[in-house]
Every structure is written in C-alpha cells, then in structure tokens.
mmCIF file of C-alpha atoms in Angstrom:
data_model
loop_
_atom_site.group_PDB
_atom_site.id
_atom_site.type_symbol
_atom_site.label_atom_id
_atom_site.label_comp_id
_atom_site.label_asym_id
_atom_site.label_seq_id
_atom_site.Cartn_x
_atom_site.Cartn_y
_atom_site.Cartn_z
ATOM 1 C CA UNK Y 281 0.000 0.000 0.000
ATOM 2 C CA UNK Y 282 1.254 3.457 -0.917
ATOM 3 C CA UNK Y 283 0.361 6.118 1.615
ATOM 4 C CA UNK Y 284 -0.410 9.731 0.723
ATOM 5 C CA UNK Y 285 -1.715 12.877 2.455
ATOM 6 C CA UNK Y 286 -5.206 11.631 1.569
ATOM 7 C CA UNK Y 287 -4.764 8.303 3.393
ATOM 8 C CA UNK Y 288 -7.310 7.621 6.104
ATOM 9 C CA UNK Y 289 -6.466 6.557 9.632
ATOM 10 C CA UNK Y 290 -7.660 3.014 8.853
ATOM 11 C CA UNK Y 291 -5.436 2.814 5.780
ATOM 12 C CA UNK Y 292 -2.453 4.064 7.753
ATOM 13 C CA UNK Y 293 -3.029 1.532 10.534
ATOM 14 C CA UNK Y 294 -3.368 -1.284 7.985
ATOM 15 C CA UNK Y 295 -0.061 -0.204 6.459
ATOM 16 C CA UNK Y 296 1.622 -0.102 9.852
ATOM 17 C CA UNK Y 297 0.514 -3.663 10.541
ATOM 18 C CA UNK Y 298 2.181 -4.891 7.338
ATOM 19 C CA UNK Y 299 5.496 -3.444 8.533
ATOM 20 C CA UNK Y 300 5.394 -4.967 12.010
ATOM 21 C CA UNK Y 301 8.285 -6.986 13.403
ATOM 22 C CA UNK Y 302 8.067 -9.263 16.448
ATOM 23 C CA UNK Y 303 11.862 -9.172 16.705
ATOM 24 C CA UNK Y 304 11.797 -5.379 16.954
ATOM 25 C CA UNK Y 305 9.055 -5.528 19.580
ATOM 26 C CA UNK Y 306 11.262 -7.721 21.745
ATOM 27 C CA UNK Y 307 14.128 -5.265 21.361
ATOM 28 C CA UNK Y 308 11.951 -2.317 22.348
ATOM 29 C CA UNK Y 309 11.091 -3.905 25.663
ATOM 30 C CA UNK Y 310 14.753 -3.730 26.660
ATOM 31 C CA UNK Y 311 14.559 0.071 26.447
ATOM 32 C CA UNK Y 312 11.538 0.345 28.724
ATOM 33 C CA UNK Y 313 9.073 0.807 25.871
ATOM 34 C CA UNK Y 314 5.628 -0.609 26.595
ATOM 35 C CA UNK Y 315 5.092 -3.256 23.926
ATOM 36 C CA UNK Y 316 1.659 -4.744 24.604
ATOM 37 C CA UNK Y 317 0.208 -2.881 21.623
ATOM 38 C CA UNK Y 318 3.443 -2.325 19.703
ATOM 39 C CA UNK Y 319 3.923 -3.453 16.115
ATOM 40 C CA UNK Y 320 7.693 -3.050 16.090
ATOM 41 C CA UNK Y 321 8.344 0.001 13.902
ATOM 42 C CA UNK Y 322 11.180 2.345 14.779
ATOM 43 C CA UNK Y 323 10.756 6.078 15.200
ATOM 44 C CA UNK Y 324 12.861 6.547 12.070
ATOM 45 C CA UNK Y 325 10.330 4.528 10.078
ATOM 46 C CA UNK Y 326 7.431 6.405 11.657
ATOM 47 C CA UNK Y 327 8.980 9.787 10.890
ATOM 48 C CA UNK Y 328 9.348 8.698 7.264
ATOM 49 C CA UNK Y 329 5.688 7.680 7.140
ATOM 50 C CA UNK Y 330 4.716 10.977 8.785
ATOM 51 C CA UNK Y 331 6.441 12.859 5.969
ATOM 52 C CA UNK Y 332 4.364 10.937 3.420
ATOM 53 C CA UNK Y 333 0.985 11.362 5.082
ATOM 54 C CA UNK Y 334 1.737 14.889 6.359
ATOM 55 C CA UNK Y 335 -0.092 16.884 8.983
ATOM 56 C CA UNK Y 336 -3.823 16.180 9.046
ATOM 57 C CA UNK Y 337 -5.575 16.849 12.335
ATOM 58 C CA UNK Y 338 -8.841 15.358 11.105
ATOM 59 C CA UNK Y 339 -7.533 11.805 11.445
ATOM 60 C CA UNK Y 340 -5.235 12.047 14.459
ATOM 61 C CA UNK Y 341 -7.889 11.219 17.054
ATOM 62 C CA UNK Y 342 -8.728 7.984 15.258
ATOM 63 C CA UNK Y 343 -5.044 7.088 15.113
ATOM 64 C CA UNK Y 344 -4.658 7.861 18.813
ATOM 65 C CA UNK Y 345 -7.774 5.987 19.888
ATOM 66 C CA UNK Y 346 -6.562 2.826 18.149
ATOM 67 C CA UNK Y 347 -4.346 2.251 21.230
ATOM 68 C CA UNK Y 348 -1.559 1.014 18.930
ATOM 69 C CA UNK Y 349 1.869 2.350 19.924
ATOM 70 C CA UNK Y 350 2.915 3.257 16.395
ATOM 71 C CA UNK Y 351 -0.437 4.827 15.505
ATOM 72 C CA UNK Y 352 -0.308 6.973 18.627
ATOM 73 C CA UNK Y 353 3.196 8.155 17.862
ATOM 74 C CA UNK Y 354 2.138 8.903 14.294
ATOM 75 C CA UNK Y 355 -0.833 10.854 15.636
ATOM 76 C CA UNK Y 356 1.549 13.050 17.624
ATOM 77 C CA UNK Y 357 3.880 13.445 14.639
ATOM 78 C CA UNK Y 358 1.074 14.495 12.286
ATOM 79 C CA UNK Y 359 -1.150 16.532 14.619
ATOM 80 C CA UNK Y 360 -1.513 20.234 13.981
ATOM 81 C CA UNK Y 361 -0.338 22.204 17.036
ATOM 82 C CA UNK Y 362 -2.642 25.058 16.094
ATOM 83 C CA UNK Y 363 -5.668 22.727 15.852
ATOM 84 C CA UNK Y 364 -4.976 20.711 19.008
ATOM 85 C CA UNK Y 365 -7.279 21.614 21.884
ATOM 86 C CA UNK Y 366 -6.520 21.575 25.588
ATOM 87 C CA UNK Y 367 -9.116 18.861 26.099
ATOM 88 C CA UNK Y 368 -7.465 16.682 23.458
ATOM 89 C CA UNK Y 369 -4.103 17.272 25.110
ATOM 90 C CA UNK Y 370 -5.496 16.275 28.496
ATOM 91 C CA UNK Y 371 -7.053 13.143 27.004
ATOM 92 C CA UNK Y 372 -3.798 12.111 25.357
ATOM 93 C CA UNK Y 373 -1.819 12.767 28.505
ATOM 94 C CA UNK Y 374 -4.148 10.549 30.511
ATOM 95 C CA UNK Y 375 -3.726 7.738 27.976
ATOM 96 C CA UNK Y 376 0.086 7.763 28.056
ATOM 97 C CA UNK Y 377 1.537 4.578 29.494
ATOM 98 C CA UNK Y 378 5.214 4.952 28.622
ATOM 99 C CA UNK Y 379 8.038 7.494 28.762
ATOM 100 C CA UNK Y 380 8.249 7.365 24.978
ATOM 101 C CA UNK Y 381 4.685 8.524 24.398
ATOM 102 C CA UNK Y 382 4.900 11.033 27.237
ATOM 103 C CA UNK Y 383 7.997 12.696 25.806
ATOM 104 C CA UNK Y 384 6.580 12.733 22.283
ATOM 105 C CA UNK Y 385 3.326 14.435 23.235
ATOM 106 C CA UNK Y 386 5.231 16.851 25.496
ATOM 107 C CA UNK Y 387 6.945 18.216 22.376
ATOM 108 C CA UNK Y 388 3.566 18.625 20.687
ATOM 109 C CA UNK Y 389 1.996 20.361 23.691
ATOM 110 C CA UNK Y 390 4.825 22.903 23.790
ATOM 111 C CA UNK Y 391 4.459 23.471 20.037
ATOM 112 C CA UNK Y 392 0.761 24.094 20.717
ATOM 113 C CA UNK Y 393 1.835 26.649 23.347
ATOM 114 C CA UNK Y 394 0.002 24.952 26.209
ATOM 115 C CA UNK Y 395 2.997 25.146 28.549
ATOM 116 C CA UNK Y 396 1.692 27.879 30.839
ATOM 117 C CA UNK Y 397 -1.550 25.987 31.455
ATOM 118 C CA UNK Y 398 -0.497 22.350 31.370
ATOM 119 C CA UNK Y 399 2.879 22.334 33.122
ATOM 120 C CA UNK Y 400 1.533 23.320 36.565
ATOM 121 C CA UNK Y 401 -1.612 21.254 36.016
ATOM 122 C CA UNK Y 402 0.240 18.105 34.991
ATOM 123 C CA UNK Y 403 2.935 18.531 37.660
ATOM 124 C CA UNK Y 404 0.188 18.433 40.304
ATOM 125 C CA UNK Y 405 -1.291 15.270 38.783
ATOM 126 C CA UNK Y 406 -0.373 12.083 40.665
ATOM 127 C CA UNK Y 407 -0.373 9.882 37.559
ATOM 128 C CA UNK Y 408 3.208 8.943 36.752
ATOM 129 C CA UNK Y 409 3.283 9.695 33.053
ATOM 130 C CA UNK Y 410 1.103 12.783 33.264
ATOM 131 C CA UNK Y 411 3.548 14.229 35.775
ATOM 132 C CA UNK Y 412 6.443 13.190 33.541
ATOM 133 C CA UNK Y 413 4.868 15.143 30.681
ATOM 134 C CA UNK Y 414 4.969 18.307 32.789
ATOM 135 C CA UNK Y 415 8.719 18.099 33.270
ATOM 136 C CA UNK Y 416 9.372 16.897 29.726
ATOM 137 C CA UNK Y 417 7.507 20.027 28.604
ATOM 138 C CA UNK Y 418 9.804 22.171 30.755
ATOM 139 C CA UNK Y 419 12.853 20.518 29.197
ATOM 140 C CA UNK Y 420 11.457 21.067 25.702
ATOM 141 C CA UNK Y 421 10.463 24.662 26.432
ATOM 142 C CA UNK Y 422 13.934 25.466 27.762
ATOM 143 C CA UNK Y 423 15.447 24.443 24.440
ATOM 144 C CA UNK Y 424 12.859 25.514 21.871
ATOM 145 C CA UNK Y 425 11.065 28.581 23.242
ATOM 146 C CA UNK Y 426 14.018 30.846 22.589
ATOM 147 C CA UNK Y 427 11.922 34.008 22.347
ATOM 148 C CA UNK Y 428 10.354 33.541 25.766
ATOM 149 C CA UNK Y 429 12.042 35.383 28.646
ATOM 150 C CA UNK Y 430 14.240 33.382 30.995
ATOM 151 C CA UNK Y 431 11.856 34.392 33.775
ATOM 152 C CA UNK Y 432 9.286 31.923 32.396
ATOM 153 C CA UNK Y 433 11.728 29.033 32.799
ATOM 154 C CA UNK Y 434 12.855 30.216 36.224
ATOM 155 C CA UNK Y 435 9.220 30.345 37.354
ATOM 156 C CA UNK Y 436 9.130 26.553 37.051
ATOM 157 C CA UNK Y 437 12.050 25.899 39.396
ATOM 158 C CA UNK Y 438 9.678 25.707 42.405
ATOM 159 C CA UNK Y 439 7.823 22.897 40.639
ATOM 160 C CA UNK Y 440 11.111 21.064 40.216
ATOM 161 C CA UNK Y 441 11.887 21.478 43.886
ATOM 162 C CA UNK Y 442 8.384 20.450 44.938
ATOM 163 C CA UNK Y 443 8.450 17.199 42.963
ATOM 164 C CA UNK Y 444 12.115 16.270 43.228
ATOM 165 C CA UNK Y 445 11.192 13.796 45.952
ATOM 166 C CA UNK Y 446 9.037 11.689 43.625
ATOM 167 C CA UNK Y 447 10.871 8.365 43.656
ATOM 168 C CA UNK Y 448 9.210 6.972 40.542
ATOM 169 C CA UNK Y 449 11.928 6.452 37.976
ATOM 170 C CA UNK Y 450 10.228 8.058 34.993
ATOM 171 C CA UNK Y 451 9.266 11.124 37.009
ATOM 172 C CA UNK Y 452 12.647 11.445 38.701
ATOM 173 C CA UNK Y 453 14.500 11.357 35.388
ATOM 174 C CA UNK Y 454 12.174 13.950 33.839
ATOM 175 C CA UNK Y 455 12.570 16.318 36.810
ATOM 176 C CA UNK Y 456 16.337 15.983 36.459
ATOM 177 C CA UNK Y 457 16.111 16.584 32.703
ATOM 178 C CA UNK Y 458 14.061 19.736 33.252
ATOM 179 C CA UNK Y 459 16.531 21.140 35.792
ATOM 180 C CA UNK Y 460 19.514 20.481 33.555
ATOM 181 C CA UNK Y 461 17.874 22.037 30.493
ATOM 182 C CA UNK Y 462 16.931 25.182 32.400
ATOM 183 C CA UNK Y 463 20.471 25.469 33.728
ATOM 184 C CA UNK Y 464 21.960 25.139 30.258
ATOM 185 C CA UNK Y 465 19.590 27.635 28.636
ATOM 186 C CA UNK Y 466 21.498 30.813 29.482
ATOM 187 C CA UNK Y 467 23.906 32.346 31.951
ATOM 188 C CA UNK Y 468 20.906 33.969 33.676
ATOM 189 C CA UNK Y 469 19.285 30.558 34.201
ATOM 190 C CA UNK Y 470 22.485 28.757 35.101
ATOM 191 C CA UNK Y 471 23.016 30.288 38.536
ATOM 192 C CA UNK Y 472 19.496 29.682 39.916
ATOM 193 C CA UNK Y 473 19.492 26.126 38.535
ATOM 194 C CA UNK Y 474 22.848 25.378 40.169
ATOM 195 C CA UNK Y 475 21.624 26.813 43.462
ATOM 196 C CA UNK Y 476 18.589 24.556 43.392
ATOM 197 C CA UNK Y 477 20.718 21.545 42.448
ATOM 198 C CA UNK Y 478 23.012 22.245 45.391
ATOM 199 C CA UNK Y 479 20.012 22.507 47.688
ATOM 200 C CA UNK Y 480 18.644 19.186 46.458
ATOM 201 C CA UNK Y 481 21.943 17.401 47.122
ATOM 202 C CA UNK Y 482 21.427 18.083 50.833
ATOM 203 C CA UNK Y 483 17.890 16.663 50.836
ATOM 204 C CA UNK Y 484 16.917 13.705 53.014
ATOM 205 C CA UNK Y 485 15.010 12.332 50.005
ATOM 206 C CA UNK Y 486 16.954 9.933 47.830
ATOM 207 C CA UNK Y 487 15.407 11.030 44.540
ATOM 208 C CA UNK Y 488 16.086 14.691 45.276
ATOM 209 C CA UNK Y 489 19.732 13.994 46.163
ATOM 210 C CA UNK Y 490 20.217 12.044 42.941
ATOM 211 C CA UNK Y 491 18.604 14.807 40.866
ATOM 212 C CA UNK Y 492 20.773 17.462 42.484
ATOM 213 C CA UNK Y 493 24.050 15.568 42.152
ATOM 214 C CA UNK Y 494 23.420 14.504 38.575
ATOM 215 C CA UNK Y 495 22.370 18.001 37.521
ATOM 216 C CA UNK Y 496 25.420 19.555 39.182
ATOM 217 C CA UNK Y 497 27.711 17.140 37.371
ATOM 218 C CA UNK Y 498 26.575 18.523 34.032
ATOM 219 C CA UNK Y 499 25.877 22.137 34.948
ATOM 220 C CA UNK Y 500 29.291 22.599 36.558
ATOM 221 C CA UNK Y 501 31.154 20.887 33.732
ATOM 222 C CA UNK Y 502 33.743 22.813 31.758
ATOM 223 C CA UNK Y 503 31.746 22.253 28.589
ATOM 224 C CA UNK Y 504 28.579 23.912 29.894
ATOM 225 C CA UNK Y 505 30.434 26.741 31.637
ATOM 226 C CA UNK Y 506 32.456 27.444 28.510
ATOM 227 C CA UNK Y 507 29.387 27.552 26.282
ATOM 228 C CA UNK Y 508 27.455 29.843 28.605
ATOM 229 C CA UNK Y 509 30.489 32.075 29.033
ATOM 230 C CA UNK Y 510 30.743 32.417 25.273
ATOM 231 C CA UNK Y 511 27.125 33.609 25.167
ATOM 232 C CA UNK Y 512 27.756 36.405 27.639
#
C-alpha cells in the first residue's frame, strides 16, 4: 500500500501492521518501551511515514484511539499544534503509558503553546506519566522557546523542587532533565538552577539527592560553563 496525504487513519493503521516486526518488539522492551500494543516500527520509520501522510488533524484522534503504539506516535507526529485543543491534550496525557509517548506528546503540547496551562496542572497530577509530561515540557520549552524570557523558565524551578522527591523512575529522570535544560539555557538561568541543584543534594530524600548531584555534574562541567560564558 502506498500512503499519501489523503490516506485515512484506517489505511495508515493497515499499512503499519504490514510493517510490524516481532523481533523489533522484543528489542523495544529492553529500552523500557511498553510493547503490549506495539507493532515493532522504529521512530525513524514512523517519521518517514509521517512525511508521506503529512499533517492532518482530522484523522489524528482515530489514530490515537486505536491504542496502537505506532499509531499513537504517528498521531503526535502528524497533529496540527494550532488545531490541538486543551481537552485533546489532556485526554492524550491521561492515555500515556510509557516514557516514549509522554515525551513525544510533550513536544507537541509545547508546540501548541500549552505550557503555561499544562505544566503546573500536569505537575500536580499524581499519575506517573502525566507528571512526567509536565517536566518533559519544561525541558522542551527550555530548548525551543528561545523568544520567551528566561523568567518563564525560572518560574518553574519551584515545581522542580516540589516534585524532586518523587521516587518513581520516569518522574525522577524527567525532573532531572528539566533542571539540567533550564540550567543550560542561558547564563541567567544557570546560577538559579545550580543553586537549586546544590540545595537538592542536601535533601533527606533519595530522589532529590540524585537529581541534584546529577544536575550539578553537568551544569558545573567545563563544557557547559564554557558555552554559557561564550554567550555572555
């Protein structure tokens, strides 16, 4: 089957099934990817398919609601950020059951400019992958929202501190990722991020200590300091 921008969600899903690989599914499990509904296509393959079918928001909900890993990723790759609604974003976030999906939709939600609404909302949510999305969005925003003032990123440091004690692995790693990305954004962000990392290293919570020490290792490296110094 040859896919095109006119392909329906059903046609795309049928095509994905023809490309499935049980061997690839087994390999994905080793990277912590949830494989119960996986067909075994790599992200490289899915990005190639996304280029063929192009952005079409009219079919993305059907792709997402299929519950198939690859169809959901393709939905995120081909959704229109300007057409995505907050309610759709909340629905997708609640459906996420892996770090891979969480990080992929986080990119989309930032592109849709939902960060000011969804980051605090999702950070307060007790569901593991919804909370991960909040901090993945911070990490993405720190890198891609270059025109936003540093004060926006710094306003999220209290969220990082508040949830640094979450011991769940996928949350802990996302909180760490967010702190490191803020600290690397600019010289103005570096100092406050380092101060928070130092504070976390003295915490009586294991997750917070790990986040602080790991963030300091990168933020105080010669490479990061040299790059930020060159920006000054």
